[in-house]
Amino acid sequence: MKVLSQNQAFGGMQGVYAHDSSATNCQMTFAVFVPPKAVEEPCPVLWYLSGLTCTHANVMEKGEYRRMAAELGLIVVCPDTSPRGDDVADVLTNWQMGKGAGFYLDATEKPWSDHYRMYTYITEELPALVGEHFRVDMSRQGIFGHSMGGHGAMTIALKHPDRFKSCSAFAPIVAPSTADWSAPAFEKYLGSDKAAWRQYDACALVEDGARFPEFLIDQGKADQFLENGLRPWLFEEAAKDTGIGVTLRMHERYDHSYYFISTFMDDHLKWHAERLA
Amino acid sequence: MKVLSQNQAFGGMQGVYAHDSSATNCQMTFAVFVPPKAVEEPCPVLWYLSGLTCTHANVMEKGEYRRMAAELGLIVVCPDTSPRGDDVADVLTNWQMGKGAGFYLDATEKPWSDHYRMYTYITEELPALVGEHFRVDMSRQGIFGHSMGGHGAMTIALKHPDRFKSCSAFAPIVAPSTADWSAPAFEKYLGSDKAAWRQYDACALVEDGARFPEFLIDQGKADQFLENGLRPWLFEEAAKDTGIGVTLRMHERYDHSYYFISTFMDDHLKWHAERLA
């Protein structure tokens, strides 16, 4: 693992690291914030998955999570959103496909399957690396994310209810397999058999029996992607009568940007800290 | 005035605006955060001046000021650091001179004097524009900044003690006319007569009799520019026995970045709010 940068912040340390990933078969970059409390004892770890077009850097620079994470004693890990590098397949003219748009799935179709294995990267390889190098208490993990990363967080929590004690999302895409916004990417990554798409779709997972105790979802009403991409009400419907708790908060005037995310970041960090205590 | 963007954040509004400036003879961009309280009544205004290489956007994205400014009811204005545009003189190979490096002074030497009139822009033209378009209480103004912008804030406060009720700085360059870091730019902007430089140098201003009640200065001890550019102890010395209060806080392990600034942003906003109440 290479250290790309380390900066003191809020009494803790914001670092950026790179490593050769076997899951994605390329060099991957990720950010880790370590709160001051980690000097004394292992701390809970919170995974933040970013949205389309982002790298690890967007939330690190604009997410405003460090003050509260330092106060609550949370380690925050922010991975990249796709494999990277010159030999990684891409569609330069489509921001919803290819680099920056890994959708946290393991692609099965060529050429995507050579590198686009973000599900394995996020759920297996990166946790092992983080567990080895940082003072984390892996018995206390939470996961959250934004947009495509909200989709990633919710699907991963639903598939690993024993590993994660908490999950939340900012403006998640809750049913990517049926949204105009994401279905074309799913077809290229996973092929035309839509049965294979359901494991990466929060609504379909719930329909197929997956369970997680509760979700916090914040959504701006002025979000330009609300109707054709995100549709959080579909998850509320899917969760009805399943025992899954859904706290969906709709916010007037807020859009899809980090101005929205940073506004509600403290609420999410507290939500997780309460469940990771 | 043109609206470039407006985003809801922390119950208020982060906007970015552009206008044709007569002071700098070019189009200028600036950011304004308006807290929710401004719906009810005019709010105090806090001017944040950015450092070398920055635009209005760096602090807007990384400064983490909105949460506390919303809570305290402060309007925060973040101007650019220099004139901009294809016909503005520049030194492409020098980040300490030209675009992004206006030093908040009015240049007197050609070709710089055609556009590099940031002192007049910040102290006259922009306040008039902000006063016209936003719900500001101009009887309650504070000013702060980072690095070159800390220099700007301190010199402007020292020259306008009746206008500003508060001043603070993150890692300010307190004696730019004698620092290797900035003296070459001063010579190009202001000519070789060093007497003309003193009005833009916080230490020289104090030596020449300028007064301001008190300053808060935060400085990281791991700042790579501490010894050859910033030297805040020179201001402590200059202020000794003048009646000027200087609270200089030196912080282990912090560098010159926005990770440092954002860590202490809340303290600065509270410092100003107390004095603008």
XYZ file of C-alpha atoms in Angstrom:
554
model
C 0.000 0.000 0.000
C 1.335 3.444 -0.967
C 0.688 6.644 0.958
C -0.334 9.369 -1.502
C -1.067 12.057 1.088
C -1.730 12.517 4.779
C -3.119 15.696 6.322
C -3.894 16.441 9.931
C -7.565 17.414 10.298
C -9.852 17.817 13.309
C -7.290 16.149 15.524
C -7.196 13.079 13.287
C -5.630 12.180 9.949
C -7.079 12.300 6.446
C -5.049 9.972 4.267
C -5.137 8.891 0.628
C -3.665 5.522 -0.302
C -3.097 3.421 -3.417
C -2.628 -0.301 -3.874
C -2.596 -2.936 -6.599
C -5.988 -4.595 -6.528
C -6.387 -8.207 -7.565
C -10.180 -7.860 -7.656
C -10.146 -5.075 -10.236
C -6.762 -5.947 -11.747
C -5.494 -2.368 -11.583
C -4.182 0.200 -9.119
C -6.935 1.541 -6.875
C -6.988 4.691 -4.737
C -8.989 5.224 -1.558
C -9.240 7.714 1.299
C -9.333 6.965 5.030
C -10.053 9.397 7.847
C -8.805 8.213 11.224
C -10.262 10.038 14.242
C -8.114 10.965 17.259
C -9.791 8.262 19.332
C -8.074 5.559 17.226
C -4.844 6.335 19.084
C -6.470 4.845 22.187
C -8.543 1.973 20.841
C -9.864 0.331 17.657
C -12.734 2.368 16.220
C -15.857 1.456 14.237
C -15.518 1.816 10.478
C -17.955 3.539 8.168
C -17.820 2.889 4.414
C -18.867 5.739 2.134
C -19.581 4.799 -1.475
C -19.603 7.690 -3.947
C -21.826 8.414 -6.913
C -21.410 8.482 -10.693
C -18.387 10.434 -12.022
C -16.804 10.650 -8.555
C -13.501 9.378 -7.226
C -12.535 9.025 -3.553
C -11.780 12.766 -3.600
C -15.231 14.345 -4.013
C -16.577 13.399 -0.600
C -13.159 13.861 0.982
C -13.088 17.479 -0.194
C -16.774 18.414 -0.067
C -18.513 15.940 2.244
C -17.704 17.730 5.521
C -17.584 14.480 7.518
C -14.364 14.914 9.471
C -15.540 17.176 12.298
C -18.340 14.864 13.381
C -16.425 11.650 12.630
C -13.640 12.933 14.887
C -16.150 13.740 17.606
C -17.889 10.364 17.346
C -14.712 8.318 16.903
C -15.523 6.884 13.477
C -13.031 5.733 10.855
C -14.422 6.729 7.437
C -13.244 4.874 4.323
C -14.005 6.380 0.899
C -13.194 4.091 -2.051
C -13.122 4.984 -5.725
C -16.168 4.228 -7.910
C -14.589 2.064 -10.620
C -11.354 0.526 -11.829
C -8.883 3.019 -13.330
C -6.058 3.047 -15.831
C -5.330 3.171 -19.542
C -6.108 -0.501 -20.131
C -9.501 -0.365 -18.413
C -12.500 -0.426 -20.781
C -14.472 2.810 -20.868
C -17.137 4.709 -22.794
C -15.796 8.230 -22.982
C -19.098 9.703 -24.123
C -21.252 8.161 -21.375
C -20.896 9.199 -17.729
C -23.297 6.429 -16.664
C -21.044 3.621 -17.886
C -17.372 2.719 -17.566
C -14.897 4.659 -15.459
C -16.549 6.469 -12.576
C -19.610 4.245 -13.003
C -18.781 0.825 -11.608
C -22.181 0.447 -9.883
C -20.530 -1.691 -7.163
C -21.189 -4.885 -9.117
C -19.051 -7.687 -10.543
C -19.385 -7.486 -14.337
C -19.750 -10.797 -16.147
C -19.641 -9.558 -19.746
C -16.521 -8.874 -21.782
C -14.671 -6.556 -21.873
C -16.059 -5.228 -18.576
C -15.425 -8.369 -16.554
C -11.637 -7.893 -16.861
C -11.637 -5.023 -14.344
C -15.160 -4.044 -13.305
C -15.370 -6.159 -10.176
C -16.209 -3.461 -7.653
C -18.500 -5.709 -5.611
C -15.658 -8.074 -4.752
C -13.301 -5.140 -4.282
C -15.576 -3.337 -1.816
C -16.847 -6.381 0.091
C -13.682 -8.504 0.248
C -10.383 -7.038 -0.882
C -10.573 -3.520 0.529
C -11.945 -4.587 3.948
C -9.030 -7.011 4.304
C -6.550 -4.258 3.422
C -8.162 -1.703 5.739
C -8.351 -4.263 8.538
C -4.658 -4.939 8.156
C -3.419 -1.330 8.052
C -5.798 0.688 10.255
C -6.959 0.418 13.826
C -10.497 -0.692 12.990
C -13.000 -2.680 15.002
C -14.407 -4.855 12.210
C -17.209 -6.036 14.482
C -18.655 -2.513 14.181
C -19.157 -1.570 10.536
C -21.657 0.729 8.878
C -22.090 1.638 5.224
C -23.539 4.628 3.407
C -23.276 6.423 0.126
C -24.646 8.853 -2.429
C -26.678 8.171 -5.552
C -24.981 5.202 -7.291
C -23.109 4.786 -3.999
C -26.396 4.803 -2.091
C -27.410 1.916 -4.328
C -24.107 0.228 -3.505
C -24.480 0.756 0.243
C -28.071 -0.495 0.377
C -27.471 -3.596 -1.758
C -24.310 -4.513 0.126
C -26.053 -4.065 3.501
C -28.998 -6.194 2.335
C -26.592 -8.937 1.292
C -24.470 -8.697 4.477
C -26.882 -8.022 7.354
C -24.533 -9.802 9.754
C -21.531 -7.686 8.830
C -23.105 -4.216 8.891
C -24.930 -2.753 11.859
C -26.125 0.373 10.037
C -26.896 1.677 6.560
C -27.974 5.044 5.189
C -28.039 6.833 1.855
C -28.157 10.272 0.299
C -30.374 10.312 -2.815
C -29.808 6.618 -3.600
C -30.785 4.982 -6.857
C -32.920 2.267 -5.245
C -33.997 0.314 -8.326
C -31.160 0.641 -10.836
C -32.222 -2.353 -12.922
C -35.414 -0.594 -14.014
C -34.270 3.051 -14.235
C -33.517 4.651 -17.600
C -30.531 6.073 -15.844
C -28.794 2.793 -15.087
C -30.448 -0.130 -16.919
C -28.283 0.341 -20.039
C -25.139 -0.009 -17.914
C -26.519 -3.092 -16.164
C -27.146 -4.714 -19.563
C -23.570 -4.089 -20.700
C -21.980 -5.191 -17.398
C -24.243 -8.176 -16.654
C -25.749 -9.263 -19.969
C -29.335 -9.350 -21.114
C -30.684 -11.853 -18.598
C -32.357 -9.552 -16.121
C -32.475 -12.214 -13.433
C -28.763 -11.567 -12.920
C -29.427 -7.874 -12.302
C -31.602 -8.398 -9.239
C -28.716 -9.020 -6.825
C -27.574 -5.426 -7.456
C -30.990 -3.779 -7.076
C -32.162 -2.863 -3.562
C -35.871 -3.173 -4.394
C -35.434 -6.528 -6.154
C -33.290 -7.853 -3.296
C -36.063 -7.071 -0.812
C -38.651 -8.654 -3.114
C -36.421 -11.727 -3.230
C -36.263 -11.937 0.557
C -33.194 -9.982 1.635
C -33.595 -8.107 4.930
C -31.809 -5.382 6.900
C -33.153 -3.777 10.074
C -33.503 -0.157 8.972
C -32.399 2.492 6.514
C -32.090 6.267 6.727
C -32.582 7.934 3.334
C -32.349 11.677 2.682
C -33.558 13.007 -0.649
C -33.769 16.526 -2.076
C -36.993 17.454 -3.816
C -35.129 19.700 -6.262
C -32.872 16.807 -7.323
C -32.760 16.722 -11.122
C -32.465 12.907 -11.099
C -35.332 12.202 -8.721
C -37.963 10.994 -11.195
C -35.933 9.155 -13.811
C -33.117 7.737 -11.733
C -33.552 7.695 -7.965
C -37.244 7.126 -7.072
C -36.763 6.374 -3.359
C -40.508 5.781 -2.936
C -40.031 2.468 -4.754
C -37.894 1.257 -1.860
C -40.453 2.435 0.669
C -43.041 0.371 -1.218
C -40.799 -2.678 -1.524
C -40.038 -2.583 2.205
C -43.686 -2.307 3.264
C -44.782 -5.231 5.475
C -41.286 -6.749 5.445
C -40.180 -5.563 8.871
C -37.521 -3.337 7.273
C -37.595 0.165 8.729
C -37.303 3.002 6.198
C -36.876 6.590 7.336
C -37.249 8.545 4.094
C -36.866 12.300 4.508
C -37.763 14.489 1.524
C -36.199 17.979 1.615
C -37.611 21.007 -0.178
C -35.181 22.942 -2.415
C -32.199 20.569 -2.020
C -30.542 19.200 -5.161
C -28.203 16.255 -5.893
C -24.946 18.012 -5.021
C -22.499 17.888 -2.154
C -24.199 21.020 -0.805
C -27.099 18.673 -0.046
C -24.899 15.835 1.229
C -22.821 18.027 3.540
C -25.994 19.549 5.006
C -27.222 16.169 6.239
C -23.830 14.512 6.831
C -23.924 15.075 10.604
C -27.325 13.382 10.864
C -26.018 10.323 9.019
C -22.859 10.063 11.077
C -24.908 10.227 14.277
C -27.341 7.604 12.904
C -24.430 5.251 12.316
C -22.617 6.027 15.569
C -25.724 5.199 17.596
C -25.943 1.799 15.922
C -22.204 1.125 16.096
C -21.846 2.035 19.778
C -24.796 40.810 -11.850
C -25.149 37.293 -13.264
C -26.131 34.235 -11.242
C -23.745 31.373 -12.078
C -25.133 28.868 -9.563
C -27.291 28.664 -6.470
C -27.486 25.624 -4.193
C -29.521 25.127 -1.054
C -27.220 24.272 1.865
C -27.737 24.139 5.635
C -31.090 25.868 5.262
C -29.481 28.795 3.431
C -28.194 29.426 -0.072
C -24.694 29.125 -1.514
C -24.518 31.240 -4.643
C -21.854 32.100 -7.196
C -22.135 35.363 -9.105
C -20.269 37.252 -11.842
C -20.157 40.925 -12.728
C -18.183 43.372 -14.827
C -15.792 45.111 -12.492
C -14.670 48.665 -13.156
C -11.937 48.387 -10.514
C -10.199 45.450 -12.188
C -11.504 46.153 -15.683
C -12.628 42.555 -16.248
C -15.372 40.115 -15.288
C -15.065 38.981 -11.676
C -16.629 35.993 -9.936
C -17.476 35.708 -6.248
C -19.399 33.424 -3.898
C -21.944 34.416 -1.243
C -23.509 32.193 1.397
C -26.742 33.555 2.803
C -27.905 31.975 6.084
C -31.571 31.179 6.729
C -31.780 34.065 9.208
C -31.438 36.571 6.344
C -35.051 35.835 5.408
C -36.047 37.575 8.634
C -33.559 40.403 8.978
C -30.327 41.858 7.579
C -27.332 39.811 8.730
C -23.717 40.688 9.487
C -21.298 40.067 6.631
C -17.982 38.261 6.845
C -15.417 38.654 4.056
C -13.137 35.692 3.388
C -10.042 36.417 1.294
C -8.359 33.370 -0.257
C -4.711 32.502 -0.725
C -2.345 32.177 -3.675
C -3.583 30.072 -6.627
C -7.171 30.039 -5.294
C -10.397 31.322 -6.785
C -13.682 31.881 -4.905
C -14.279 28.127 -5.226
C -11.598 26.619 -2.969
C -13.027 27.814 0.319
C -16.580 27.371 -0.948
C -15.892 23.681 -1.588
C -13.400 22.853 1.165
C -13.745 25.525 3.861
C -16.691 23.913 5.711
C -18.088 27.275 6.809
C -21.767 26.888 5.943
C -22.990 24.854 8.924
C -21.711 27.311 11.515
C -22.462 30.416 9.411
C -26.057 29.202 9.104
C -26.227 28.657 12.854
C -24.720 32.052 13.680
C -26.600 33.983 10.995
C -23.550 35.210 9.072
C -23.419 36.112 5.384
C -20.053 34.929 4.028
C -18.627 36.552 0.896
C -15.712 34.842 -0.890
C -14.125 36.905 -3.686
C -11.600 35.778 -6.264
C -7.887 36.461 -5.701
C -7.018 38.415 -8.863
C -8.380 39.806 -12.104
C -9.149 37.163 -14.749
C -9.376 36.882 -18.507
C -7.270 36.497 -21.627
C -6.204 40.136 -21.717
C -5.013 40.205 -18.102
C -1.229 40.188 -17.649
C 0.137 37.016 -16.101
C 3.326 35.065 -15.440
C 2.424 31.504 -16.298
C 5.509 30.036 -14.674
C 5.119 31.812 -11.326
C 2.275 30.987 -8.941
C 3.291 33.876 -6.660
C 2.632 36.571 -9.296
C -0.160 37.380 -11.726
C -3.450 35.514 -11.884
C -4.377 33.939 -8.564
C -1.847 36.208 -6.852
C -3.331 39.696 -6.664
C -2.126 40.273 -3.062
C -5.147 42.545 -2.448
C -3.229 45.599 -3.552
C -3.636 48.251 -6.271
C -0.732 47.820 -8.675
C 0.909 51.010 -9.891
C 3.348 49.557 -12.425
C 2.566 48.665 -16.037
C 1.256 46.290 -17.255
C -0.134 45.215 -13.864
C -1.927 48.451 -13.089
C -4.401 47.883 -15.962
C -6.247 45.163 -14.014
C -4.518 44.342 -10.733
C -6.540 46.651 -8.504
C -7.809 44.147 -5.971
C -7.570 46.584 -3.059
C -10.116 48.925 -4.617
C -12.195 45.978 -5.770
C -12.390 44.395 -2.296
C -12.750 47.584 -0.266
C -15.028 49.628 -2.537
C -16.613 48.026 -5.568
C -17.585 44.605 -4.206
C -18.996 45.920 -0.897
C -21.250 48.294 -2.859
C -22.466 45.433 -5.065
C -23.029 43.076 -2.132
C -24.817 45.812 -0.196
C -27.136 46.371 -3.138
C -28.035 42.735 -3.843
C -27.958 40.928 -0.482
C -29.645 41.443 2.851
C -26.533 42.601 4.681
C -26.124 44.779 7.742
C -23.108 46.801 6.640
C -22.701 48.207 10.158
C -21.583 44.726 11.196
C -18.661 43.545 9.032
C -15.799 41.194 9.777
C -12.928 40.061 7.580
C -10.705 36.994 7.532
C -8.623 34.983 5.130
C -5.912 32.434 4.464
C -2.236 32.974 3.661
C -2.134 35.779 1.043
C -5.775 36.338 2.004
C -4.804 36.546 5.675
C -2.419 39.317 4.638
C -5.301 40.943 2.766
C -7.685 40.676 5.709
C -5.218 42.029 8.259
C -4.041 44.963 6.147
C -7.588 45.920 5.168
C -8.755 45.739 8.803
C -5.795 47.857 9.944
C -6.681 50.465 7.317
C -10.418 50.391 8.081
C -10.783 49.979 11.845
C -14.096 51.839 11.737
C -15.604 49.579 9.115
C -14.636 46.165 10.499
C -15.494 44.947 13.973
C -13.445 41.746 13.735
C -10.475 40.247 11.913
C -8.846 36.831 11.932
C -6.484 34.834 9.739
C -5.402 31.304 8.957
C -1.641 31.111 8.342
C -1.364 34.722 7.152
C 1.648 36.174 5.459
C 2.109 39.039 7.939
C 5.109 40.821 6.419
C 4.878 40.251 2.651
C 7.161 43.120 1.739
C 10.139 41.394 3.337
C 9.395 37.721 2.606
C 11.210 35.879 -0.191
C 7.809 34.493 -0.986
C 6.149 37.778 -1.900
C 8.688 40.604 -2.177
C 9.365 39.881 -5.881
C 5.645 40.281 -6.642
C 5.482 43.513 -4.617
C 8.359 44.923 -6.672
C 6.623 44.134 -9.957
C 3.217 45.403 -8.840
C 4.361 48.471 -6.898
C 7.780 49.415 -8.242
C 11.133 49.518 -6.499
C 10.347 52.233 -3.925
C 9.730 50.122 -0.849
C 7.963 52.958 0.939
C 4.958 52.222 -1.287
C 4.913 48.597 -0.163
C 4.298 49.379 3.504
C 0.570 50.085 3.120
C 0.121 46.433 2.111
C 2.205 44.910 4.874
C 0.521 44.236 8.246
C 3.730 44.614 10.262
C 4.740 47.818 8.489
C 1.257 49.271 8.910
C 1.440 48.721 12.663
C 4.934 50.228 12.785
C 3.532 53.230 10.923
C 0.758 53.687 13.475
C -2.253 51.708 12.178
C -4.335 50.087 14.906
C -7.054 47.436 15.197
C -8.401 46.078 18.495
C -7.470 42.399 18.188
C -6.581 39.575 15.836
C -7.055 35.812 16.013
C -4.355 33.940 14.082
C -4.165 30.165 13.702
C -0.991 28.654 12.299
C 0.061 25.061 11.659
C 3.553 24.107 12.807
C 3.903 21.647 9.890
C 3.138 24.393 7.368
C 5.763 24.247 4.625
C 5.631 28.027 4.174
C 5.991 28.975 7.827
C 9.638 30.085 7.881
C 10.110 31.692 4.480
C 6.686 33.189 3.864
C 4.329 33.469 6.810
C 6.312 34.208 9.998
C 3.353 35.191 12.232
C 5.715 35.892 15.133
C 6.767 39.063 13.306
C 3.262 40.399 13.758
C 3.246 39.469 17.434
C 6.461 41.473 17.795
C 5.177 44.431 15.797
C 1.989 44.557 17.897
C 3.806 44.453 21.235
C 3.078 47.537 23.384
C 0.689 48.971 20.787
C -2.555 47.969 22.487
C -3.354 45.583 19.629
C -4.418 42.174 20.933
C -2.914 39.193 19.120
C -4.122 35.668 19.859
C -1.625 33.512 17.962
C -2.281 29.789 18.234
C 0.403 27.435 16.902
C -0.858 23.921 16.086
C 1.309 20.814 16.037
C 1.127 18.680 12.865
C -1.185 21.004 10.857
C -0.099 22.114 7.384
C -1.146 24.924 5.031
C -4.113 23.131 3.449
C -7.882 23.384 3.717
C -7.709 20.393 6.083
C -6.135 22.864 8.505
C -8.510 25.720 7.665
C -11.676 23.622 7.969
C -10.518 22.293 11.342
C -10.433 25.779 12.861
C -13.192 27.380 10.768
C -15.813 27.066 13.520
C -13.562 28.864 16.000
C -13.081 31.746 13.580
C -16.776 32.068 12.774
C -17.589 32.175 16.491
C -14.842 34.751 17.067
C -16.407 36.995 14.448
C -20.014 36.368 15.510
C -19.220 37.414 19.084
C -17.790 40.702 17.857
C -20.542 41.296 15.284
C -23.433 40.625 17.675
